[in-house]
JSON list of C-alpha atoms in Angstrom, two decimals:
[
{"chain": "A", "resi": 24, "resn": "UNK", "atom": "CA", "xyz": [26.60, 6.07, -13.26]},
{"chain": "A", "resi": 25, "resn": "UNK", "atom": "CA", "xyz": [27.80, 8.22, -9.86]},
{"chain": "A", "resi": 26, "resn": "UNK", "atom": "CA", "xyz": [28.11, 6.28, -6.69]},
{"chain": "A", "resi": 27, "resn": "UNK", "atom": "CA", "xyz": [24.94, 7.69, -4.84]},
{"chain": "A", "resi": 28, "resn": "UNK", "atom": "CA", "xyz": [22.86, 6.65, -7.86]},
{"chain": "A", "resi": 29, "resn": "UNK", "atom": "CA", "xyz": [24.17, 2.99, -7.92]},
{"chain": "A", "resi": 30, "resn": "UNK", "atom": "CA", "xyz": [23.33, 2.88, -3.98]},
{"chain": "A", "resi": 31, "resn": "UNK", "atom": "CA", "xyz": [20.01, 4.03, -4.24]},
{"chain": "A", "resi": 32, "resn": "UNK", "atom": "CA", "xyz": [18.55, 1.57, -7.14]},
{"chain": "A", "resi": 33, "resn": "UNK", "atom": "CA", "xyz": [20.74, -1.24, -5.66]},
{"chain": "A", "resi": 34, "resn": "UNK", "atom": "CA", "xyz": [18.58, -0.48, -1.83]},
{"chain": "A", "resi": 35, "resn": "UNK", "atom": "CA", "xyz": [15.11, -1.38, -4.31]},
{"chain": "A", "resi": 36, "resn": "UNK", "atom": "CA", "xyz": [13.84, -3.81, -2.79]},
{"chain": "A", "resi": 37, "resn": "UNK", "atom": "CA", "xyz": [13.73, -6.27, -6.12]},
{"chain": "A", "resi": 38, "resn": "UNK", "atom": "CA", "xyz": [17.55, -5.36, -6.34]},
{"chain": "A", "resi": 39, "resn": "UNK", "atom": "CA", "xyz": [18.72, -5.40, -2.52]},
{"chain": "A", "resi": 40, "resn": "UNK", "atom": "CA", "xyz": [19.17, -9.33, -2.57]},
{"chain": "A", "resi": 41, "resn": "UNK", "atom": "CA", "xyz": [20.38, -9.84, -6.16]},
{"chain": "A", "resi": 42, "resn": "UNK", "atom": "CA", "xyz": [23.99, -11.24, -6.21]},
{"chain": "A", "resi": 43, "resn": "UNK", "atom": "CA", "xyz": [26.68, -8.56, -6.92]},
{"chain": "A", "resi": 44, "resn": "UNK", "atom": "CA", "xyz": [27.44, -10.54, -9.89]},
{"chain": "A", "resi": 45, "resn": "UNK", "atom": "CA", "xyz": [23.43, -9.94, -11.12]},
{"chain": "A", "resi": 46, "resn": "UNK", "atom": "CA", "xyz": [23.34, -6.23, -10.40]},
{"chain": "A", "resi": 47, "resn": "UNK", "atom": "CA", "xyz": [27.09, -5.44, -12.66]},
{"chain": "A", "resi": 48, "resn": "UNK", "atom": "CA", "xyz": [25.63, -8.00, -15.24]},
{"chain": "A", "resi": 49, "resn": "UNK", "atom": "CA", "xyz": [22.11, -5.77, -15.12]},
{"chain": "A", "resi": 50, "resn": "UNK", "atom": "CA", "xyz": [23.53, -2.10, -14.81]},
{"chain": "A", "resi": 51, "resn": "UNK", "atom": "CA", "xyz": [26.85, -2.13, -15.97]},
{"chain": "A", "resi": 52, "resn": "UNK", "atom": "CA", "xyz": [25.74, -2.26, -20.10]},
{"chain": "A", "resi": 53, "resn": "UNK", "atom": "CA", "xyz": [22.11, -0.02, -19.20]},
{"chain": "A", "resi": 54, "resn": "UNK", "atom": "CA", "xyz": [22.71, 3.90, -20.07]},
{"chain": "A", "resi": 55, "resn": "UNK", "atom": "CA", "xyz": [22.41, 5.96, -17.41]},
{"chain": "A", "resi": 56, "resn": "UNK", "atom": "CA", "xyz": [21.13, 9.60, -19.50]},
{"chain": "A", "resi": 57, "resn": "UNK", "atom": "CA", "xyz": [18.68, 12.58, -18.41]},
{"chain": "A", "resi": 58, "resn": "UNK", "atom": "CA", "xyz": [16.38, 14.12, -20.59]},
{"chain": "A", "resi": 59, "resn": "UNK", "atom": "CA", "xyz": [14.30, 17.46, -20.41]},
{"chain": "A", "resi": 60, "resn": "UNK", "atom": "CA", "xyz": [9.90, 18.19, -19.97]},
{"chain": "A", "resi": 61, "resn": "UNK", "atom": "CA", "xyz": [8.38, 16.67, -22.50]},
{"chain": "A", "resi": 62, "resn": "UNK", "atom": "CA", "xyz": [9.98, 13.78, -23.45]},
{"chain": "A", "resi": 63, "resn": "UNK", "atom": "CA", "xyz": [8.25, 10.43, -24.37]},
{"chain": "A", "resi": 64, "resn": "UNK", "atom": "CA", "xyz": [10.18, 7.29, -23.23]},
{"chain": "A", "resi": 65, "resn": "UNK", "atom": "CA", "xyz": [7.72, 4.86, -23.54]},
{"chain": "A", "resi": 66, "resn": "UNK", "atom": "CA", "xyz": [3.86, 4.63, -26.08]},
{"chain": "A", "resi": 67, "resn": "UNK", "atom": "CA", "xyz": [1.78, 2.03, -25.17]},
{"chain": "A", "resi": 68, "resn": "UNK", "atom": "CA", "xyz": [1.21, -0.27, -27.99]},
{"chain": "A", "resi": 69, "resn": "UNK", "atom": "CA", "xyz": [4.73, -0.80, -28.51]},
{"chain": "A", "resi": 70, "resn": "UNK", "atom": "CA", "xyz": [7.71, -2.97, -27.90]},
{"chain": "A", "resi": 71, "resn": "UNK", "atom": "CA", "xyz": [10.40, -1.86, -25.99]},
{"chain": "A", "resi": 72, "resn": "UNK", "atom": "CA", "xyz": [14.55, -3.18, -25.19]},
{"chain": "A", "resi": 73, "resn": "UNK", "atom": "CA", "xyz": [14.43, -1.67, -22.03]},
{"chain": "A", "resi": 74, "resn": "UNK", "atom": "CA", "xyz": [13.49, -1.98, -18.08]},
{"chain": "A", "resi": 75, "resn": "UNK", "atom": "CA", "xyz": [13.52, 2.01, -16.84]},
{"chain": "A", "resi": 76, "resn": "UNK", "atom": "CA", "xyz": [14.22, 3.01, -13.28]},
{"chain": "A", "resi": 77, "resn": "UNK", "atom": "CA", "xyz": [13.37, 6.37, -12.34]},
{"chain": "A", "resi": 78, "resn": "UNK", "atom": "CA", "xyz": [16.07, 7.78, -10.23]},
{"chain": "A", "resi": 79, "resn": "UNK", "atom": "CA", "xyz": [15.45, 11.56, -10.30]},
{"chain": "A", "resi": 80, "resn": "UNK", "atom": "CA", "xyz": [12.81, 13.79, -11.56]},
{"chain": "A", "resi": 81, "resn": "UNK", "atom": "CA", "xyz": [8.80, 12.96, -12.12]},
{"chain": "A", "resi": 82, "resn": "UNK", "atom": "CA", "xyz": [7.34, 10.29, -15.03]},
{"chain": "A", "resi": 83, "resn": "UNK", "atom": "CA", "xyz": [3.71, 10.79, -15.74]},
{"chain": "A", "resi": 84, "resn": "UNK", "atom": "CA", "xyz": [2.42, 7.25, -16.86]},
{"chain": "A", "resi": 85, "resn": "UNK", "atom": "CA", "xyz": [-0.95, 7.85, -18.90]},
{"chain": "A", "resi": 86, "resn": "UNK", "atom": "CA", "xyz": [-2.77, 6.02, -21.68]},
{"chain": "A", "resi": 87, "resn": "UNK", "atom": "CA", "xyz": [-5.14, 7.35, -24.54]},
{"chain": "A", "resi": 88, "resn": "UNK", "atom": "CA", "xyz": [-7.73, 6.24, -26.39]},
{"chain": "A", "resi": 89, "resn": "UNK", "atom": "CA", "xyz": [-10.20, 7.36, -29.40]},
{"chain": "A", "resi": 90, "resn": "UNK", "atom": "CA", "xyz": [-9.00, 11.08, -28.14]},
{"chain": "A", "resi": 91, "resn": "UNK", "atom": "CA", "xyz": [-9.70, 10.50, -24.96]},
{"chain": "A", "resi": 92, "resn": "UNK", "atom": "CA", "xyz": [-6.33, 10.54, -22.66]},
{"chain": "A", "resi": 93, "resn": "UNK", "atom": "CA", "xyz": [-6.55, 9.53, -18.53]},
{"chain": "A", "resi": 94, "resn": "UNK", "atom": "CA", "xyz": [-3.32, 10.05, -16.59]},
{"chain": "A", "resi": 95, "resn": "UNK", "atom": "CA", "xyz": [-2.61, 6.15, -14.38]},
{"chain": "A", "resi": 96, "resn": "UNK", "atom": "CA", "xyz": [0.38, 7.44, -12.44]},
{"chain": "A", "resi": 97, "resn": "UNK", "atom": "CA", "xyz": [2.84, 9.95, -11.57]},
{"chain": "A", "resi": 98, "resn": "UNK", "atom": "CA", "xyz": [6.21, 8.78, -10.14]},
{"chain": "A", "resi": 99, "resn": "UNK", "atom": "CA", "xyz": [8.91, 9.88, -7.87]},
{"chain": "A", "resi": 100, "resn": "UNK", "atom": "CA", "xyz": [12.07, 8.41, -7.55]},
{"chain": "A", "resi": 101, "resn": "UNK", "atom": "CA", "xyz": [13.43, 5.87, -7.55]},
{"chain": "A", "resi": 102, "resn": "UNK", "atom": "CA", "xyz": [10.89, 4.16, -9.43]},
{"chain": "A", "resi": 103, "resn": "UNK", "atom": "CA", "xyz": [11.03, 1.27, -12.07]},
{"chain": "A", "resi": 104, "resn": "UNK", "atom": "CA", "xyz": [8.52, 1.02, -14.84]},
{"chain": "A", "resi": 105, "resn": "UNK", "atom": "CA", "xyz": [6.58, -1.49, -18.01]},
{"chain": "A", "resi": 106, "resn": "UNK", "atom": "CA", "xyz": [8.25, -4.37, -15.99]},
{"chain": "A", "resi": 107, "resn": "UNK", "atom": "CA", "xyz": [5.00, -6.69, -16.80]},
{"chain": "A", "resi": 108, "resn": "UNK", "atom": "CA", "xyz": [5.95, -5.74, -20.71]},
{"chain": "A", "resi": 109, "resn": "UNK", "atom": "CA", "xyz": [9.58, -6.87, -20.77]},
{"chain": "A", "resi": 110, "resn": "UNK", "atom": "CA", "xyz": [8.49, -9.77, -18.54]},
{"chain": "A", "resi": 111, "resn": "UNK", "atom": "CA", "xyz": [6.26, -11.10, -20.64]},
{"chain": "A", "resi": 112, "resn": "UNK", "atom": "CA", "xyz": [8.24, -9.44, -23.73]},
{"chain": "A", "resi": 113, "resn": "UNK", "atom": "CA", "xyz": [4.80, -7.67, -25.04]},
{"chain": "A", "resi": 114, "resn": "UNK", "atom": "CA", "xyz": [3.88, -4.60, -26.36]},
{"chain": "A", "resi": 115, "resn": "UNK", "atom": "CA", "xyz": [3.40, -1.75, -23.27]},
{"chain": "A", "resi": 116, "resn": "UNK", "atom": "CA", "xyz": [-0.36, -1.40, -22.35]},
{"chain": "A", "resi": 117, "resn": "UNK", "atom": "CA", "xyz": [0.65, 2.62, -21.18]},
{"chain": "A", "resi": 118, "resn": "UNK", "atom": "CA", "xyz": [2.93, 5.55, -22.20]},
{"chain": "A", "resi": 119, "resn": "UNK", "atom": "CA", "xyz": [6.12, 7.27, -20.37]},
{"chain": "A", "resi": 120, "resn": "UNK", "atom": "CA", "xyz": [6.60, 10.19, -20.27]},
{"chain": "A", "resi": 121, "resn": "UNK", "atom": "CA", "xyz": [8.96, 13.41, -17.83]},
{"chain": "A", "resi": 122, "resn": "UNK", "atom": "CA", "xyz": [6.74, 16.08, -16.33]},
{"chain": "A", "resi": 123, "resn": "UNK", "atom": "CA", "xyz": [10.24, 17.76, -15.10]},
{"chain": "A", "resi": 124, "resn": "UNK", "atom": "CA", "xyz": [14.10, 17.17, -15.79]},
{"chain": "A", "resi": 125, "resn": "UNK", "atom": "CA", "xyz": [15.03, 13.47, -15.31]},
{"chain": "A", "resi": 126, "resn": "UNK", "atom": "CA", "xyz": [17.80, 11.00, -14.51]},
{"chain": "A", "resi": 127, "resn": "UNK", "atom": "CA", "xyz": [16.59, 7.55, -16.03]},
{"chain": "A", "resi": 128, "resn": "UNK", "atom": "CA", "xyz": [18.65, 4.11, -16.19]},
{"chain": "A", "resi": 129, "resn": "UNK", "atom": "CA", "xyz": [17.43, 2.12, -18.93]},
{"chain": "A", "resi": 130, "resn": "UNK", "atom": "CA", "xyz": [18.20, -1.36, -18.70]},
{"chain": "A", "resi": 131, "resn": "UNK", "atom": "CA", "xyz": [18.01, -3.60, -21.37]},
{"chain": "A", "resi": 132, "resn": "UNK", "atom": "CA", "xyz": [15.41, -5.91, -21.60]},
{"chain": "A", "resi": 133, "resn": "UNK", "atom": "CA", "xyz": [17.15, -9.45, -22.56]},
{"chain": "A", "resi": 134, "resn": "UNK", "atom": "CA", "xyz": [19.67, -9.18, -19.48]},
{"chain": "A", "resi": 135, "resn": "UNK", "atom": "CA", "xyz": [16.38, -8.41, -17.10]},
{"chain": "A", "resi": 136, "resn": "UNK", "atom": "CA", "xyz": [14.99, -11.75, -18.63]},
{"chain": "A", "resi": 137, "resn": "UNK", "atom": "CA", "xyz": [18.71, -13.21, -18.56]},
{"chain": "A", "resi": 138, "resn": "UNK", "atom": "CA", "xyz": [19.23, -12.44, -14.66]},
{"chain": "A", "resi": 139, "resn": "UNK", "atom": "CA", "xyz": [15.26, -13.63, -13.96]},
{"chain": "A", "resi": 140, "resn": "UNK", "atom": "CA", "xyz": [16.63, -17.33, -15.40]},
{"chain": "A", "resi": 141, "resn": "UNK", "atom": "CA", "xyz": [20.43, -16.84, -13.92]},
{"chain": "A", "resi": 142, "resn": "UNK", "atom": "CA", "xyz": [19.70, -15.74, -9.79]},
{"chain": "A", "resi": 143, "resn": "UNK", "atom": "CA", "xyz": [17.08, -18.05, -7.74]},
{"chain": "A", "resi": 144, "resn": "UNK", "atom": "CA", "xyz": [17.35, -14.69, -5.25]},
{"chain": "A", "resi": 145, "resn": "UNK", "atom": "CA", "xyz": [16.57, -12.22, -7.35]},
{"chain": "A", "resi": 146, "resn": "UNK", "atom": "CA", "xyz": [14.07, -13.39, -9.23]},
{"chain": "A", "resi": 147, "resn": "UNK", "atom": "CA", "xyz": [11.73, -13.83, -6.03]},
{"chain": "A", "resi": 148, "resn": "UNK", "atom": "CA", "xyz": [12.13, -10.18, -5.70]},
{"chain": "A", "resi": 149, "resn": "UNK", "atom": "CA", "xyz": [10.61, -10.35, -9.00]},
{"chain": "A", "resi": 150, "resn": "UNK", "atom": "CA", "xyz": [7.80, -11.91, -8.34]},
{"chain": "A", "resi": 151, "resn": "UNK", "atom": "CA", "xyz": [7.31, -9.43, -4.63]},
{"chain": "A", "resi": 152, "resn": "UNK", "atom": "CA", "xyz": [7.91, -6.81, -7.41]},
{"chain": "A", "resi": 153, "resn": "UNK", "atom": "CA", "xyz": [4.56, -7.71, -9.69]},
{"chain": "A", "resi": 154, "resn": "UNK", "atom": "CA", "xyz": [2.46, -8.92, -6.51]},
{"chain": "A", "resi": 155, "resn": "UNK", "atom": "CA", "xyz": [2.99, -5.48, -4.91]},
{"chain": "A", "resi": 156, "resn": "UNK", "atom": "CA", "xyz": [2.09, -3.68, -7.91]},
{"chain": "A", "resi": 157, "resn": "UNK", "atom": "CA", "xyz": [-1.17, -6.23, -8.46]},
{"chain": "A", "resi": 158, "resn": "UNK", "atom": "CA", "xyz": [-2.19, -5.22, -4.73]},
{"chain": "A", "resi": 159, "resn": "UNK", "atom": "CA", "xyz": [-1.17, -1.88, -5.37]},
{"chain": "A", "resi": 160, "resn": "UNK", "atom": "CA", "xyz": [-3.48, -1.49, -9.01]},
{"chain": "A", "resi": 161, "resn": "UNK", "atom": "CA", "xyz": [-6.65, -3.82, -6.83]},
{"chain": "A", "resi": 162, "resn": "UNK", "atom": "CA", "xyz": [-6.35, -0.57, -4.29]},
{"chain": "A", "resi": 163, "resn": "UNK", "atom": "CA", "xyz": [-6.96, 1.69, -6.93]},
{"chain": "A", "resi": 164, "resn": "UNK", "atom": "CA", "xyz": [-9.61, -0.12, -8.42]},
{"chain": "A", "resi": 165, "resn": "UNK", "atom": "CA", "xyz": [-11.06, 0.32, -4.98]},
{"chain": "A", "resi": 166, "resn": "UNK", "atom": "CA", "xyz": [-10.90, 4.01, -4.92]},
{"chain": "A", "resi": 167, "resn": "UNK", "atom": "CA", "xyz": [-11.97, 4.55, -8.01]},
{"chain": "A", "resi": 168, "resn": "UNK", "atom": "CA", "xyz": [-15.00, 2.53, -7.40]},
{"chain": "A", "resi": 169, "resn": "UNK", "atom": "CA", "xyz": [-16.40, 2.80, -3.53]},
{"chain": "A", "resi": 170, "resn": "UNK", "atom": "CA", "xyz": [-15.46, 6.24, -3.93]},
{"chain": "A", "resi": 171, "resn": "UNK", "atom": "CA", "xyz": [-16.94, 10.03, -4.98]},
{"chain": "A", "resi": 172, "resn": "UNK", "atom": "CA", "xyz": [-14.90, 12.35, -6.24]},
{"chain": "A", "resi": 173, "resn": "UNK", "atom": "CA", "xyz": [-14.54, 14.32, -3.26]},
{"chain": "A", "resi": 174, "resn": "UNK", "atom": "CA", "xyz": [-13.48, 11.70, -1.07]},
{"chain": "A", "resi": 175, "resn": "UNK", "atom": "CA", "xyz": [-10.52, 10.16, -3.74]},
{"chain": "A", "resi": 176, "resn": "UNK", "atom": "CA", "xyz": [-9.09, 13.64, -3.35]},
{"chain": "A", "resi": 177, "resn": "UNK", "atom": "CA", "xyz": [-9.65, 13.52, 0.15]},
{"chain": "A", "resi": 178, "resn": "UNK", "atom": "CA", "xyz": [-7.62, 10.56, 0.84]},
{"chain": "A", "resi": 179, "resn": "UNK", "atom": "CA", "xyz": [-5.22, 11.77, -1.91]},
{"chain": "A", "resi": 180, "resn": "UNK", "atom": "CA", "xyz": [-4.57, 14.64, 0.53]},
{"chain": "A", "resi": 181, "resn": "UNK", "atom": "CA", "xyz": [-4.07, 12.55, 3.85]},
{"chain": "A", "resi": 182, "resn": "UNK", "atom": "CA", "xyz": [-2.10, 10.56, 1.75]},
{"chain": "A", "resi": 183, "resn": "UNK", "atom": "CA", "xyz": [0.14, 13.10, 0.84]},
{"chain": "A", "resi": 184, "resn": "UNK", "atom": "CA", "xyz": [0.28, 14.77, 4.28]},
{"chain": "A", "resi": 185, "resn": "UNK", "atom": "CA", "xyz": [2.05, 11.77, 5.62]},
{"chain": "A", "resi": 186, "resn": "UNK", "atom": "CA", "xyz": [4.58, 12.35, 3.93]},
{"chain": "A", "resi": 187, "resn": "UNK", "atom": "CA", "xyz": [5.02, 15.97, 5.49]},
{"chain": "A", "resi": 188, "resn": "UNK", "atom": "CA", "xyz": [3.64, 14.61, 9.40]},
{"chain": "A", "resi": 189, "resn": "UNK", "atom": "CA", "xyz": [5.21, 18.19, 10.79]},
{"chain": "A", "resi": 190, "resn": "UNK", "atom": "CA", "xyz": [3.37, 20.41, 8.64]},
{"chain": "A", "resi": 191, "resn": "UNK", "atom": "CA", "xyz": [0.35, 22.23, 8.34]},
{"chain": "A", "resi": 192, "resn": "UNK", "atom": "CA", "xyz": [-0.31, 22.27, 5.18]},
{"chain": "A", "resi": 193, "resn": "UNK", "atom": "CA", "xyz": [1.00, 20.36, 1.45]},
{"chain": "A", "resi": 194, "resn": "UNK", "atom": "CA", "xyz": [2.23, 21.73, -1.83]},
{"chain": "A", "resi": 195, "resn": "UNK", "atom": "CA", "xyz": [0.46, 19.67, -5.32]},
{"chain": "A", "resi": 196, "resn": "UNK", "atom": "CA", "xyz": [3.45, 18.40, -7.01]},
{"chain": "A", "resi": 197, "resn": "UNK", "atom": "CA", "xyz": [2.22, 18.94, -10.28]},
{"chain": "A", "resi": 198, "resn": "UNK", "atom": "CA", "xyz": [-0.58, 20.90, -12.21]},
{"chain": "A", "resi": 199, "resn": "UNK", "atom": "CA", "xyz": [-3.90, 20.43, -10.81]},
{"chain": "A", "resi": 200, "resn": "UNK", "atom": "CA", "xyz": [-5.02, 19.20, -13.83]},
{"chain": "A", "resi": 201, "resn": "UNK", "atom": "CA", "xyz": [-2.43, 16.05, -14.19]},
{"chain": "A", "resi": 202, "resn": "UNK", "atom": "CA", "xyz": [-4.27, 15.35, -10.14]},
{"chain": "A", "resi": 203, "resn": "UNK", "atom": "CA", "xyz": [-7.90, 15.38, -12.06]},
{"chain": "A", "resi": 204, "resn": "UNK", "atom": "CA", "xyz": [-7.02, 12.99, -14.54]},
{"chain": "A", "resi": 205, "resn": "UNK", "atom": "CA", "xyz": [-4.74, 10.83, -11.86]},
{"chain": "A", "resi": 206, "resn": "UNK", "atom": "CA", "xyz": [-7.79, 10.74, -9.59]},
{"chain": "A", "resi": 207, "resn": "UNK", "atom": "CA", "xyz": [-10.39, 9.87, -12.26]},
{"chain": "A", "resi": 208, "resn": "UNK", "atom": "CA", "xyz": [-12.19, 13.48, -12.78]},
{"chain": "A", "resi": 209, "resn": "UNK", "atom": "CA", "xyz": [-12.07, 16.12, -15.27]},
{"chain": "A", "resi": 210, "resn": "UNK", "atom": "CA", "xyz": [-10.74, 19.74, -13.84]},
{"chain": "A", "resi": 211, "resn": "UNK", "atom": "CA", "xyz": [-13.79, 20.95, -13.57]},
{"chain": "A", "resi": 212, "resn": "UNK", "atom": "CA", "xyz": [-14.87, 17.75, -11.46]},
{"chain": "A", "resi": 213, "resn": "UNK", "atom": "CA", "xyz": [-11.92, 18.17, -9.48]},
{"chain": "A", "resi": 214, "resn": "UNK", "atom": "CA", "xyz": [-12.88, 22.11, -8.51]},
{"chain": "A", "resi": 215, "resn": "UNK", "atom": "CA", "xyz": [-15.89, 21.14, -7.30]},
{"chain": "A", "resi": 216, "resn": "UNK", "atom": "CA", "xyz": [-14.16, 18.66, -5.32]},
{"chain": "A", "resi": 217, "resn": "UNK", "atom": "CA", "xyz": [-11.56, 21.30, -3.94]},
{"chain": "A", "resi": 218, "resn": "UNK", "atom": "CA", "xyz": [-14.72, 23.26, -2.84]},
{"chain": "A", "resi": 219, "resn": "UNK", "atom": "CA", "xyz": [-16.02, 20.17, -0.87]},
{"chain": "A", "resi": 220, "resn": "UNK", "atom": "CA", "xyz": [-13.05, 19.28, 0.79]},
{"chain": "A", "resi": 221, "resn": "UNK", "atom": "CA", "xyz": [-12.58, 23.15, 1.48]},
{"chain": "A", "resi": 222, "resn": "UNK", "atom": "CA", "xyz": [-16.19, 22.48, 4.38]},
{"chain": "A", "resi": 223, "resn": "UNK", "atom": "CA", "xyz": [-13.79, 19.78, 5.64]},
{"chain": "A", "resi": 224, "resn": "UNK", "atom": "CA", "xyz": [-10.94, 20.84, 7.10]},
{"chain": "A", "resi": 225, "resn": "UNK", "atom": "CA", "xyz": [-8.45, 22.61, 4.89]},
{"chain": "A", "resi": 226, "resn": "UNK", "atom": "CA", "xyz": [-7.43, 25.29, 2.69]},
{"chain": "A", "resi": 227, "resn": "UNK", "atom": "CA", "xyz": [-7.09, 25.77, -0.89]},
{"chain": "A", "resi": 228, "resn": "UNK", "atom": "CA", "xyz": [-4.48, 28.37, -1.87]},
{"chain": "A", "resi": 229, "resn": "UNK", "atom": "CA", "xyz": [-3.61, 27.47, -5.18]},
{"chain": "A", "resi": 230, "resn": "UNK", "atom": "CA", "xyz": [-1.24, 24.69, -4.98]},
{"chain": "A", "resi": 231, "resn": "UNK", "atom": "CA", "xyz": [-1.29, 24.35, -1.50]},
{"chain": "A", "resi": 232, "resn": "UNK", "atom": "CA", "xyz": [-3.47, 23.24, 0.76]},
{"chain": "A", "resi": 233, "resn": "UNK", "atom": "CA", "xyz": [-3.62, 23.81, 4.30]},
{"chain": "A", "resi": 234, "resn": "UNK", "atom": "CA", "xyz": [-4.77, 22.17, 7.13]},
{"chain": "A", "resi": 235, "resn": "UNK", "atom": "CA", "xyz": [-6.80, 23.47, 9.24]},
{"chain": "A", "resi": 236, "resn": "UNK", "atom": "CA", "xyz": [-8.27, 20.48, 11.29]},
{"chain": "A", "resi": 237, "resn": "UNK", "atom": "CA", "xyz": [-7.18, 17.68, 10.28]},
{"chain": "A", "resi": 238, "resn": "UNK", "atom": "CA", "xyz": [-9.64, 15.37, 12.22]},
{"chain": "A", "resi": 239, "resn": "UNK", "atom": "CA", "xyz": [-12.70, 16.53, 10.39]},
{"chain": "A", "resi": 240, "resn": "UNK", "atom": "CA", "xyz": [-11.25, 15.68, 7.20]},
{"chain": "A", "resi": 241, "resn": "UNK", "atom": "CA", "xyz": [-10.33, 12.47, 8.70]},
{"chain": "A", "resi": 242, "resn": "UNK", "atom": "CA", "xyz": [-13.75, 12.09, 9.77]},
{"chain": "A", "resi": 243, "resn": "UNK", "atom": "CA", "xyz": [-14.97, 13.17, 6.13]},
{"chain": "A", "resi": 244, "resn": "UNK", "atom": "CA", "xyz": [-12.67, 10.60, 4.45]},
{"chain": "A", "resi": 245, "resn": "UNK", "atom": "CA", "xyz": [-13.24, 7.73, 6.16]},
{"chain": "A", "resi": 246, "resn": "UNK", "atom": "CA", "xyz": [-9.87, 6.34, 5.49]},
{"chain": "A", "resi": 247, "resn": "UNK", "atom": "CA", "xyz": [-9.56, 2.11, 4.83]},
{"chain": "A", "resi": 248, "resn": "UNK", "atom": "CA", "xyz": [-6.83, 0.73, 4.92]},
{"chain": "A", "resi": 249, "resn": "UNK", "atom": "CA", "xyz": [-7.29, -1.70, 2.71]},
{"chain": "A", "resi": 250, "resn": "UNK", "atom": "CA", "xyz": [-7.42, 0.97, -0.06]},
{"chain": "A", "resi": 251, "resn": "UNK", "atom": "CA", "xyz": [-5.14, 3.23, 1.34]},
{"chain": "A", "resi": 252, "resn": "UNK", "atom": "CA", "xyz": [-2.09, 1.68, 3.35]},
{"chain": "A", "resi": 253, "resn": "UNK", "atom": "CA", "xyz": [0.89, 2.04, 0.77]},
{"chain": "A", "resi": 254, "resn": "UNK", "atom": "CA", "xyz": [2.14, -1.14, -0.05]},
{"chain": "A", "resi": 255, "resn": "UNK", "atom": "CA", "xyz": [5.90, -1.65, 1.36]},
{"chain": "A", "resi": 256, "resn": "UNK", "atom": "CA", "xyz": [8.83, -0.81, -1.17]}
]
């Protein structure tokens, strides 16, 4: 593993308070691999022997039922996934697939659970991470249940714009079809939602969304900190 990648992982809150011995015991026997796009890393309803940490690239978390597919999240680096399944030593409730070429660190699940027993500071960090994920899930449920599709899209645009404070546009970082699934709607409904938000301060040109009146979009979206404020990493 490159030293810069090691530093990225060690700076994650879940590892930042772990002792050097604990960190080495987790990353030492791990596998650092590069995967091409379209590789299924995790399959739902299966047990997993590793905790995954995305170091570079994009990974989509998705689920299926009776022929239906939904996108639960699209991960950006640096982030870890299937933590709850690893802690409970249980089957995964979602699948993971690389969207782009991706670099992933795979930490043995048994070592991870052992480290929790042996390092109190690390255990506290894991509890904080689970709490953060729970709060994020509640916010996403509120987003889905309290807003219509156009409002969800408008707030997603504003959230993306937070990463580009000085820019007057954003680029959708993945296919619009994936964005539709992530926002809980069909591609057709997403097109209608784009037509709606285009009347409220943005121009949509392919994957580029240009702000013409950001305040007008804010007035339409009605951002709510109890839904839209990001949980600290």
